[in-house]
Amino acid sequence: MDVFWAAPPVIRTLTALTLVQSALMYSGLLSFYWAPFMPSMIFSWPPQIYRLVTPFLLTGPQFSFVFDLYLMYRYGSAAEKSMAPGEFFIYLLFVAFNIMLTAGGYLGAPFLLSPLTMAFVYTFSQTNRGTKTRFWVVDIPVVFLPYAMLLVGMVMNGWYSTLIDITGIVAAHTYDFLTRIYPTFGGGRNFITVPGFVERYFTHHDPNSGYRGYGTASRAPRPAEQPSSASTSGSSWGSWTSSGSWNGRGAGRRLG
């Protein structure tokens, strides 16, 4: 439980909701009727608004139940820790909305957890550029991790499942482009900002940040908090990956 409560607030809540909904549905206590993304039911009367959320909270069956939760927790935690207080919440809304439009609306995917997790993986790979991670038994640059997962998913589950996962990468890249790449390198304006009340709320609920009278400071995760390994889901991917950051660096020496 200490590991769970030490996680950032948004991904901690998201993982808990996914665990509860998936456990209830696979145990037969709750019908799967409530989970799929169905636009016709969302815009019916009365509107089934809950279908904007429930498609993101269902894991795969059997072993995928554990793997999907592990992937969400690991990469979602890493992504949230890399952002300012409240930013991950805005990021999650943006990414989920884009996945609903593309994977759910255009491709007709009923369940959307897999592309959401792939979005977390992509964001993790971009915030850790320059490092390596272990994919199966091969060390690869971390920026290639999402594409290695896509390749395995294509072999195991076919093109349709891969296209659905790609929408998560596209959504995460779009957010990264609009909030970091374009404003930094293109001289444009960042239109996706964190509202003040959201930032203030998460400043007091995020264990990775501290509130000061003159602003907010986010601390970098300690080495022990860096994701050391990640397993891939049987519903999306079929391999294990682990971070090489633990065994790839020494104690460090000062030069001069």
PDB file of C-alpha atoms in Angstrom:
ATOM      1  CA  MET A   1       0.000   0.000   0.000  1.00  0.00           C
ATOM      2  CA  ASP A   2       2.925   2.356   0.590  1.00  0.00           C
ATOM      3  CA  VAL A   3       3.851   2.066  -3.085  1.00  0.00           C
ATOM      4  CA  PHE A   4       0.280   2.876  -4.085  1.00  0.00           C
ATOM      5  CA  TRP A   5      -0.033   5.961  -1.853  1.00  0.00           C
ATOM      6  CA  ALA A   6       3.403   7.192  -2.906  1.00  0.00           C
ATOM      7  CA  ALA A   7       2.234   7.368  -6.528  1.00  0.00           C
ATOM      8  CA  PRO A   8       1.066  10.712  -7.973  1.00  0.00           C
ATOM      9  CA  PRO A   9      -2.644  11.407  -7.325  1.00  0.00           C
ATOM     10  CA  VAL A  10      -4.069  11.191 -10.858  1.00  0.00           C
ATOM     11  CA  ILE A  11      -2.512   7.894 -11.918  1.00  0.00           C
ATOM     12  CA  ARG A  12      -3.147   6.469  -8.454  1.00  0.00           C
ATOM     13  CA  THR A  13      -6.854   7.211  -8.786  1.00  0.00           C
ATOM     14  CA  LEU A  14      -6.979   6.005 -12.396  1.00  0.00           C
ATOM     15  CA  THR A  15      -5.309   2.705 -11.517  1.00  0.00           C
ATOM     16  CA  ALA A  16      -7.648   2.140  -8.575  1.00  0.00           C
ATOM     17  CA  LEU A  17     -10.749   2.795 -10.698  1.00  0.00           C
ATOM     18  CA  THR A  18      -9.472   0.456 -13.408  1.00  0.00           C
ATOM     19  CA  LEU A  19      -8.783  -2.255 -10.852  1.00  0.00           C
ATOM     20  CA  VAL A  20     -12.242  -1.961  -9.311  1.00  0.00           C
ATOM     21  CA  GLN A  21     -14.203  -1.849 -12.580  1.00  0.00           C
ATOM     22  CA  SER A  22     -12.235  -4.678 -14.194  1.00  0.00           C
ATOM     23  CA  ALA A  23     -12.483  -6.880 -11.108  1.00  0.00           C
ATOM     24  CA  LEU A  24     -16.236  -6.332 -10.847  1.00  0.00           C
ATOM     25  CA  MET A  25     -16.821  -7.113 -14.515  1.00  0.00           C
ATOM     26  CA  TYR A  26     -14.587 -10.179 -14.767  1.00  0.00           C
ATOM     27  CA  SER A  27     -16.061 -11.558 -11.560  1.00  0.00           C
ATOM     28  CA  GLY A  28     -19.573 -11.215 -12.990  1.00  0.00           C
ATOM     29  CA  LEU A  29     -20.747  -8.723 -10.381  1.00  0.00           C
ATOM     30  CA  LEU A  30     -21.092  -5.991 -13.007  1.00  0.00           C
ATOM     31  CA  SER A  31     -22.255  -6.358 -16.582  1.00  0.00           C
ATOM     32  CA  PHE A  32     -19.860  -5.611 -19.457  1.00  0.00           C
ATOM     33  CA  TYR A  33     -22.736  -3.652 -20.988  1.00  0.00           C
ATOM     34  CA  TRP A  34     -21.620  -0.566 -19.105  1.00  0.00           C
ATOM     35  CA  ALA A  35     -18.028  -0.540 -20.384  1.00  0.00           C
ATOM     36  CA  PRO A  36     -17.862  -0.159 -24.209  1.00  0.00           C
ATOM     37  CA  PHE A  37     -17.513   3.166 -25.962  1.00  0.00           C
ATOM     38  CA  MET A  38     -20.774   3.605 -27.896  1.00  0.00           C
ATOM     39  CA  PRO A  39     -21.332   7.113 -29.329  1.00  0.00           C
ATOM     40  CA  SER A  40     -24.951   6.321 -30.202  1.00  0.00           C
ATOM     41  CA  MET A  41     -25.676   5.626 -26.527  1.00  0.00           C
ATOM     42  CA  ILE A  42     -23.765   8.688 -25.319  1.00  0.00           C
ATOM     43  CA  PHE A  43     -25.925  10.979 -27.453  1.00  0.00           C
ATOM     44  CA  SER A  44     -29.167   9.120 -26.749  1.00  0.00           C
ATOM     45  CA  TRP A  45     -31.772  10.230 -24.223  1.00  0.00           C
ATOM     46  CA  PRO A  46     -31.058  10.018 -21.410  1.00  0.00           C
ATOM     47  CA  PRO A  47     -27.376  10.348 -22.387  1.00  0.00           C
ATOM     48  CA  GLN A  48     -25.079   7.663 -21.001  1.00  0.00           C
ATOM     49  CA  ILE A  49     -22.290  10.054 -20.068  1.00  0.00           C
ATOM     50  CA  TYR A  50     -20.424   7.389 -18.099  1.00  0.00           C
ATOM     51  CA  ARG A  51     -19.352   5.837 -21.419  1.00  0.00           C
ATOM     52  CA  LEU A  52     -16.891   8.722 -21.760  1.00  0.00           C
ATOM     53  CA  VAL A  53     -14.971   7.151 -18.856  1.00  0.00           C
ATOM     54  CA  THR A  54     -15.686   3.419 -18.547  1.00  0.00           C
ATOM     55  CA  PRO A  55     -14.007   2.371 -21.848  1.00  0.00           C
ATOM     56  CA  PHE A  56     -10.663   3.520 -20.385  1.00  0.00           C
ATOM     57  CA  LEU A  57     -11.087   1.458 -17.210  1.00  0.00           C
ATOM     58  CA  LEU A  58     -11.268  -2.134 -18.481  1.00  0.00           C
ATOM     59  CA  THR A  59      -8.180  -4.335 -18.716  1.00  0.00           C
ATOM     60  CA  GLY A  60      -7.733  -7.482 -20.748  1.00  0.00           C
ATOM     61  CA  PRO A  61      -8.765 -10.841 -19.208  1.00  0.00           C
ATOM     62  CA  GLN A  62      -6.666 -13.317 -17.215  1.00  0.00           C
ATOM     63  CA  PHE A  63      -2.955 -12.405 -17.107  1.00  0.00           C
ATOM     64  CA  SER A  64      -3.617  -9.203 -19.017  1.00  0.00           C
ATOM     65  CA  PHE A  65      -5.546  -8.004 -15.976  1.00  0.00           C
ATOM     66  CA  VAL A  66      -2.275  -7.742 -14.042  1.00  0.00           C
ATOM     67  CA  PHE A  67      -0.078  -6.620 -16.943  1.00  0.00           C
ATOM     68  CA  ASP A  68      -2.394  -3.816 -18.043  1.00  0.00           C
ATOM     69  CA  LEU A  69      -2.610  -2.431 -14.513  1.00  0.00           C
ATOM     70  CA  TYR A  70       1.163  -2.666 -14.141  1.00  0.00           C
ATOM     71  CA  LEU A  71       1.814  -0.842 -17.400  1.00  0.00           C
ATOM     72  CA  MET A  72      -0.685   1.888 -16.556  1.00  0.00           C
ATOM     73  CA  TYR A  73       0.758   2.390 -13.081  1.00  0.00           C
ATOM     74  CA  ARG A  74       4.436   2.314 -14.106  1.00  0.00           C
ATOM     75  CA  TYR A  75       4.377   4.515 -17.179  1.00  0.00           C
ATOM     76  CA  GLY A  76       1.542   6.717 -15.978  1.00  0.00           C
ATOM     77  CA  SER A  77       3.399   7.412 -12.737  1.00  0.00           C
ATOM     78  CA  ALA A  78       6.591   8.235 -14.645  1.00  0.00           C
ATOM     79  CA  ALA A  79       4.694  10.586 -16.962  1.00  0.00           C
ATOM     80  CA  GLU A  80       2.899  12.367 -14.120  1.00  0.00           C
ATOM     81  CA  LYS A  81       6.107  12.813 -12.108  1.00  0.00           C
ATOM     82  CA  SER A  82       7.748  14.460 -15.098  1.00  0.00           C
ATOM     83  CA  MET A  83       5.081  17.181 -15.241  1.00  0.00           C
ATOM     84  CA  ALA A  84       4.192  20.179 -13.144  1.00  0.00           C
ATOM     85  CA  PRO A  85       1.363  19.842 -10.596  1.00  0.00           C
ATOM     86  CA  GLY A  86      -1.967  19.539 -12.384  1.00  0.00           C
ATOM     87  CA  GLU A  87      -0.444  19.258 -15.849  1.00  0.00           C
ATOM     88  CA  PHE A  88      -0.902  15.491 -16.034  1.00  0.00           C
ATOM     89  CA  PHE A  89      -4.611  15.943 -15.355  1.00  0.00           C
ATOM     90  CA  ILE A  90      -4.921  18.299 -18.344  1.00  0.00           C
ATOM     91  CA  TYR A  91      -2.728  15.961 -20.384  1.00  0.00           C
ATOM     92  CA  LEU A  92      -4.999  13.030 -19.509  1.00  0.00           C
ATOM     93  CA  LEU A  93      -8.135  14.902 -20.586  1.00  0.00           C
ATOM     94  CA  PHE A  94      -6.520  15.977 -23.857  1.00  0.00           C
ATOM     95  CA  VAL A  95      -5.154  12.531 -24.711  1.00  0.00           C
ATOM     96  CA  ALA A  96      -8.351  10.703 -23.728  1.00  0.00           C
ATOM     97  CA  PHE A  97     -10.484  13.052 -25.821  1.00  0.00           C
ATOM     98  CA  ASN A  98      -8.301  12.510 -28.890  1.00  0.00           C
ATOM     99  CA  ILE A  99      -8.325   8.745 -28.396  1.00  0.00           C
ATOM    100  CA  MET A 100     -12.130   8.794 -28.189  1.00  0.00           C
ATOM    101  CA  LEU A 101     -12.332  10.685 -31.479  1.00  0.00           C
ATOM    102  CA  THR A 102      -9.829   8.509 -33.347  1.00  0.00           C
ATOM    103  CA  ALA A 103      -9.808   5.018 -31.821  1.00  0.00           C
ATOM    104  CA  GLY A 104     -13.402   5.124 -30.572  1.00  0.00           C
ATOM    105  CA  GLY A 105     -15.188   7.306 -33.106  1.00  0.00           C
ATOM    106  CA  TYR A 106     -13.231   6.664 -36.310  1.00  0.00           C
ATOM    107  CA  LEU A 107     -11.907   3.110 -35.816  1.00  0.00           C
ATOM    108  CA  GLY A 108     -14.855   1.874 -33.743  1.00  0.00           C
ATOM    109  CA  ALA A 109     -12.816   0.500 -30.843  1.00  0.00           C
ATOM    110  CA  PRO A 110     -15.073  -0.362 -27.890  1.00  0.00           C
ATOM    111  CA  PHE A 111     -12.318  -0.352 -25.231  1.00  0.00           C
ATOM    112  CA  LEU A 112      -9.663   2.345 -24.959  1.00  0.00           C
ATOM    113  CA  LEU A 113      -7.266   1.398 -22.162  1.00  0.00           C
ATOM    114  CA  SER A 114      -4.612   0.055 -24.522  1.00  0.00           C
ATOM    115  CA  PRO A 115      -4.090   3.269 -26.546  1.00  0.00           C
ATOM    116  CA  LEU A 116      -4.193   5.312 -23.334  1.00  0.00           C
ATOM    117  CA  THR A 117      -1.389   3.209 -21.884  1.00  0.00           C
ATOM    118  CA  MET A 118       0.544   3.542 -25.132  1.00  0.00           C
ATOM    119  CA  ALA A 119       0.236   7.331 -24.768  1.00  0.00           C
ATOM    120  CA  PHE A 120       1.860   7.039 -21.325  1.00  0.00           C
ATOM    121  CA  VAL A 121       4.653   4.915 -22.805  1.00  0.00           C
ATOM    122  CA  TYR A 122       5.280   7.486 -25.545  1.00  0.00           C
ATOM    123  CA  THR A 123       5.421  10.356 -23.058  1.00  0.00           C
ATOM    124  CA  PHE A 124       7.804   8.349 -20.881  1.00  0.00           C
ATOM    125  CA  SER A 125      10.050   7.705 -23.884  1.00  0.00           C
ATOM    126  CA  GLN A 126      10.177  11.396 -24.780  1.00  0.00           C
ATOM    127  CA  THR A 127      10.920  12.630 -21.258  1.00  0.00           C
ATOM    128  CA  ASN A 128      13.755  10.103 -20.935  1.00  0.00           C
ATOM    129  CA  ARG A 129      15.415  10.683 -24.298  1.00  0.00           C
ATOM    130  CA  GLY A 130      19.075   9.774 -24.347  1.00  0.00           C
ATOM    131  CA  THR A 131      18.698   6.749 -22.062  1.00  0.00           C
ATOM    132  CA  LYS A 132      18.234   3.083 -22.879  1.00  0.00           C
ATOM    133  CA  THR A 133      15.700   0.497 -21.805  1.00  0.00           C
ATOM    134  CA  ARG A 134      15.670  -3.275 -22.035  1.00  0.00           C
ATOM    135  CA  PHE A 135      13.094  -4.749 -24.365  1.00  0.00           C
ATOM    136  CA  TRP A 136      13.057  -8.505 -23.869  1.00  0.00           C
ATOM    137  CA  VAL A 137      16.819  -9.215 -23.824  1.00  0.00           C
ATOM    138  CA  VAL A 138      17.922  -6.296 -26.006  1.00  0.00           C
ATOM    139  CA  ASP A 139      18.895  -2.822 -24.833  1.00  0.00           C
ATOM    140  CA  ILE A 140      17.344  -0.201 -27.094  1.00  0.00           C
ATOM    141  CA  PRO A 141      17.107   3.602 -26.971  1.00  0.00           C
ATOM    142  CA  VAL A 142      14.058   4.445 -24.894  1.00  0.00           C
ATOM    143  CA  VAL A 143      12.586   6.531 -27.741  1.00  0.00           C
ATOM    144  CA  PHE A 144      12.114   3.295 -29.705  1.00  0.00           C
ATOM    145  CA  LEU A 145      10.156   1.584 -26.921  1.00  0.00           C
ATOM    146  CA  PRO A 146       6.632   2.513 -28.138  1.00  0.00           C
ATOM    147  CA  TYR A 147       7.423   1.331 -31.656  1.00  0.00           C
ATOM    148  CA  ALA A 148       8.915  -1.923 -30.432  1.00  0.00           C
ATOM    149  CA  MET A 149       5.688  -2.517 -28.512  1.00  0.00           C
ATOM    150  CA  LEU A 150       3.656  -1.723 -31.614  1.00  0.00           C
ATOM    151  CA  LEU A 151       5.647  -4.262 -33.604  1.00  0.00           C
ATOM    152  CA  VAL A 152       5.043  -6.997 -31.049  1.00  0.00           C
ATOM    153  CA  GLY A 153       1.376  -6.056 -30.844  1.00  0.00           C
ATOM    154  CA  MET A 154       1.031  -6.265 -34.613  1.00  0.00           C
ATOM    155  CA  VAL A 155       2.531  -9.771 -34.647  1.00  0.00           C
ATOM    156  CA  MET A 156       0.324 -10.972 -31.799  1.00  0.00           C
ATOM    157  CA  ASN A 157      -2.942  -9.146 -32.411  1.00  0.00           C
ATOM    158  CA  GLY A 158      -2.944  -7.918 -36.002  1.00  0.00           C
ATOM    159  CA  TRP A 159      -3.168  -4.565 -37.763  1.00  0.00           C
ATOM    160  CA  TYR A 160      -6.444  -3.408 -36.247  1.00  0.00           C
ATOM    161  CA  SER A 161      -5.160  -3.622 -32.680  1.00  0.00           C
ATOM    162  CA  THR A 162      -1.968  -1.853 -33.751  1.00  0.00           C
ATOM    163  CA  LEU A 163      -3.901   0.994 -35.375  1.00  0.00           C
ATOM    164  CA  ILE A 164      -5.836   1.484 -32.163  1.00  0.00           C
ATOM    165  CA  ASP A 165      -2.602   1.686 -30.164  1.00  0.00           C
ATOM    166  CA  ILE A 166      -1.137   4.148 -32.671  1.00  0.00           C
ATOM    167  CA  THR A 167      -3.920   6.607 -31.828  1.00  0.00           C
ATOM    168  CA  GLY A 168      -2.492   6.797 -28.315  1.00  0.00           C
ATOM    169  CA  ILE A 169       0.945   7.702 -29.660  1.00  0.00           C
ATOM    170  CA  VAL A 170      -0.569  10.299 -31.994  1.00  0.00           C
ATOM    171  CA  ALA A 171      -2.549  11.854 -29.131  1.00  0.00           C
ATOM    172  CA  ALA A 172       0.486  12.019 -26.833  1.00  0.00           C
ATOM    173  CA  HIS A 173       2.697  13.417 -29.602  1.00  0.00           C
ATOM    174  CA  THR A 174       0.092  16.068 -30.420  1.00  0.00           C
ATOM    175  CA  TYR A 175       0.091  17.198 -26.802  1.00  0.00           C
ATOM    176  CA  ASP A 176       3.890  17.262 -26.744  1.00  0.00           C
ATOM    177  CA  PHE A 177       3.973  19.256 -29.980  1.00  0.00           C
ATOM    178  CA  LEU A 178       1.446  21.844 -28.829  1.00  0.00           C
ATOM    179  CA  THR A 179       2.880  22.335 -25.344  1.00  0.00           C
ATOM    180  CA  ARG A 180       6.626  21.893 -25.840  1.00  0.00           C
ATOM    181  CA  ILE A 181       7.930  21.483 -29.387  1.00  0.00           C
ATOM    182  CA  TYR A 182       6.045  24.276 -31.144  1.00  0.00           C
ATOM    183  CA  PRO A 183       6.331  26.901 -28.371  1.00  0.00           C
ATOM    184  CA  THR A 184      10.021  26.093 -27.793  1.00  0.00           C
ATOM    185  CA  PHE A 185      11.335  25.600 -31.315  1.00  0.00           C
ATOM    186  CA  GLY A 186       8.673  27.259 -33.450  1.00  0.00           C
ATOM    187  CA  GLY A 187       8.188  30.381 -31.402  1.00  0.00           C
ATOM    188  CA  GLY A 188       4.461  29.715 -31.087  1.00  0.00           C
ATOM    189  CA  ARG A 189       2.153  30.095 -28.155  1.00  0.00           C
ATOM    190  CA  ASN A 190       1.188  27.310 -25.806  1.00  0.00           C
ATOM    191  CA  PHE A 191      -2.610  27.260 -25.798  1.00  0.00           C
ATOM    192  CA  ILE A 192      -2.892  24.237 -23.477  1.00  0.00           C
ATOM    193  CA  THR A 193      -2.186  25.644 -20.040  1.00  0.00           C
ATOM    194  CA  VAL A 194      -3.032  24.441 -16.567  1.00  0.00           C
ATOM    195  CA  PRO A 195      -5.776  26.550 -14.940  1.00  0.00           C
ATOM    196  CA  GLY A 196      -4.680  28.201 -11.725  1.00  0.00           C
ATOM    197  CA  PHE A 197      -7.214  26.401  -9.522  1.00  0.00           C
ATOM    198  CA  VAL A 198      -6.118  23.022 -10.926  1.00  0.00           C
ATOM    199  CA  GLU A 199      -2.466  23.799 -10.279  1.00  0.00           C
ATOM    200  CA  ARG A 200      -3.192  24.933  -6.727  1.00  0.00           C
ATOM    201  CA  TYR A 201      -5.234  21.807  -5.996  1.00  0.00           C
ATOM    202  CA  PHE A 202      -2.582  19.385  -7.207  1.00  0.00           C
ATOM    203  CA  THR A 203       0.203  21.337  -5.548  1.00  0.00           C
ATOM    204  CA  HIS A 204      -1.277  20.290  -2.226  1.00  0.00           C
ATOM    205  CA  HIS A 205      -2.025  16.695  -3.279  1.00  0.00           C
ATOM    206  CA  ASP A 206       1.041  15.779  -5.340  1.00  0.00           C
ATOM    207  CA  PRO A 207       3.833  14.150  -3.264  1.00  0.00           C
ATOM    208  CA  ASN A 208       6.361  15.120  -5.961  1.00  0.00           C
ATOM    209  CA  SER A 209       5.871  18.867  -5.600  1.00  0.00           C
ATOM    210  CA  GLY A 210       6.171  21.488  -2.936  1.00  0.00           C
ATOM    211  CA  TYR A 211       4.296  24.752  -2.595  1.00  0.00           C
ATOM    212  CA  ARG A 212       6.201  27.898  -1.748  1.00  0.00           C
ATOM    213  CA  GLY A 213       5.046  31.433  -1.210  1.00  0.00           C
ATOM    214  CA  TYR A 214       6.785  32.547  -4.382  1.00  0.00           C
ATOM    215  CA  GLY A 215       5.734  29.638  -6.556  1.00  0.00           C
ATOM    216  CA  THR A 216       5.717  25.907  -7.040  1.00  0.00           C
ATOM    217  CA  ALA A 217       8.740  23.648  -7.267  1.00  0.00           C
ATOM    218  CA  SER A 218       8.539  20.110  -8.591  1.00  0.00           C
ATOM    219  CA  ARG A 219      11.275  17.799  -7.439  1.00  0.00           C
ATOM    220  CA  ALA A 220      12.822  15.289  -9.768  1.00  0.00           C
ATOM    221  CA  PRO A 221      12.059  11.648  -8.952  1.00  0.00           C
ATOM    222  CA  ARG A 222      14.721   9.942  -6.887  1.00  0.00           C
ATOM    223  CA  PRO A 223      16.656   7.159  -8.614  1.00  0.00           C
ATOM    224  CA  ALA A 224      14.664   4.577  -6.686  1.00  0.00           C
ATOM    225  CA  GLU A 225      11.466   6.022  -8.131  1.00  0.00           C
ATOM    226  CA  GLN A 226      12.498   5.615 -11.749  1.00  0.00           C
ATOM    227  CA  PRO A 227      10.629   2.783 -13.495  1.00  0.00           C
ATOM    228  CA  SER A 228      12.902  -0.220 -13.323  1.00  0.00           C
ATOM    229  CA  SER A 229      10.826  -2.591 -15.389  1.00  0.00           C
ATOM    230  CA  ALA A 230       7.607  -2.918 -17.306  1.00  0.00           C
ATOM    231  CA  SER A 231       5.736  -5.899 -18.615  1.00  0.00           C
ATOM    232  CA  THR A 232       3.623  -5.956 -21.705  1.00  0.00           C
ATOM    233  CA  SER A 233       0.015  -6.983 -21.798  1.00  0.00           C
ATOM    234  CA  GLY A 234      -1.278 -10.053 -23.506  1.00  0.00           C
ATOM    235  CA  SER A 235      -4.065  -7.924 -24.920  1.00  0.00           C
ATOM    236  CA  SER A 236      -1.711  -5.401 -26.451  1.00  0.00           C
ATOM    237  CA  TRP A 237       1.876  -6.487 -26.251  1.00  0.00           C
ATOM    238  CA  GLY A 238       3.688  -9.684 -25.328  1.00  0.00           C
ATOM    239  CA  SER A 239       7.076  -8.760 -23.949  1.00  0.00           C
ATOM    240  CA  TRP A 240       8.860  -7.519 -20.868  1.00  0.00           C
ATOM    241  CA  THR A 241      10.812  -4.314 -20.770  1.00  0.00           C
ATOM    242  CA  SER A 242      12.985  -2.903 -18.058  1.00  0.00           C
ATOM    243  CA  SER A 243      14.792   0.330 -17.559  1.00  0.00           C
ATOM    244  CA  GLY A 244      18.520   0.264 -17.882  1.00  0.00           C
ATOM    245  CA  SER A 245      18.957   3.433 -15.829  1.00  0.00           C
ATOM    246  CA  TRP A 246      19.663   1.535 -12.613  1.00  0.00           C
ATOM    247  CA  ASN A 247      22.608  -0.452 -13.902  1.00  0.00           C
ATOM    248  CA  GLY A 248      23.744   1.937 -16.584  1.00  0.00           C
ATOM    249  CA  ARG A 249      25.152   4.664 -14.357  1.00  0.00           C
ATOM    250  CA  GLY A 250      27.852   4.686 -11.763  1.00  0.00           C
ATOM    251  CA  ALA A 251      28.146   6.740  -8.613  1.00  0.00           C
ATOM    252  CA  GLY A 252      29.449   9.714 -10.571  1.00  0.00           C
ATOM    253  CA  ARG A 253      32.628  11.744 -10.204  1.00  0.00           C
ATOM    254  CA  ARG A 254      33.264  15.456 -10.149  1.00  0.00           C
ATOM    255  CA  LEU A 255      35.557  16.733 -12.889  1.00  0.00           C
ATOM    256  CA  GLY A 256      38.223  19.324 -12.208  1.00  0.00           C
TER     257      GLY A 256
END
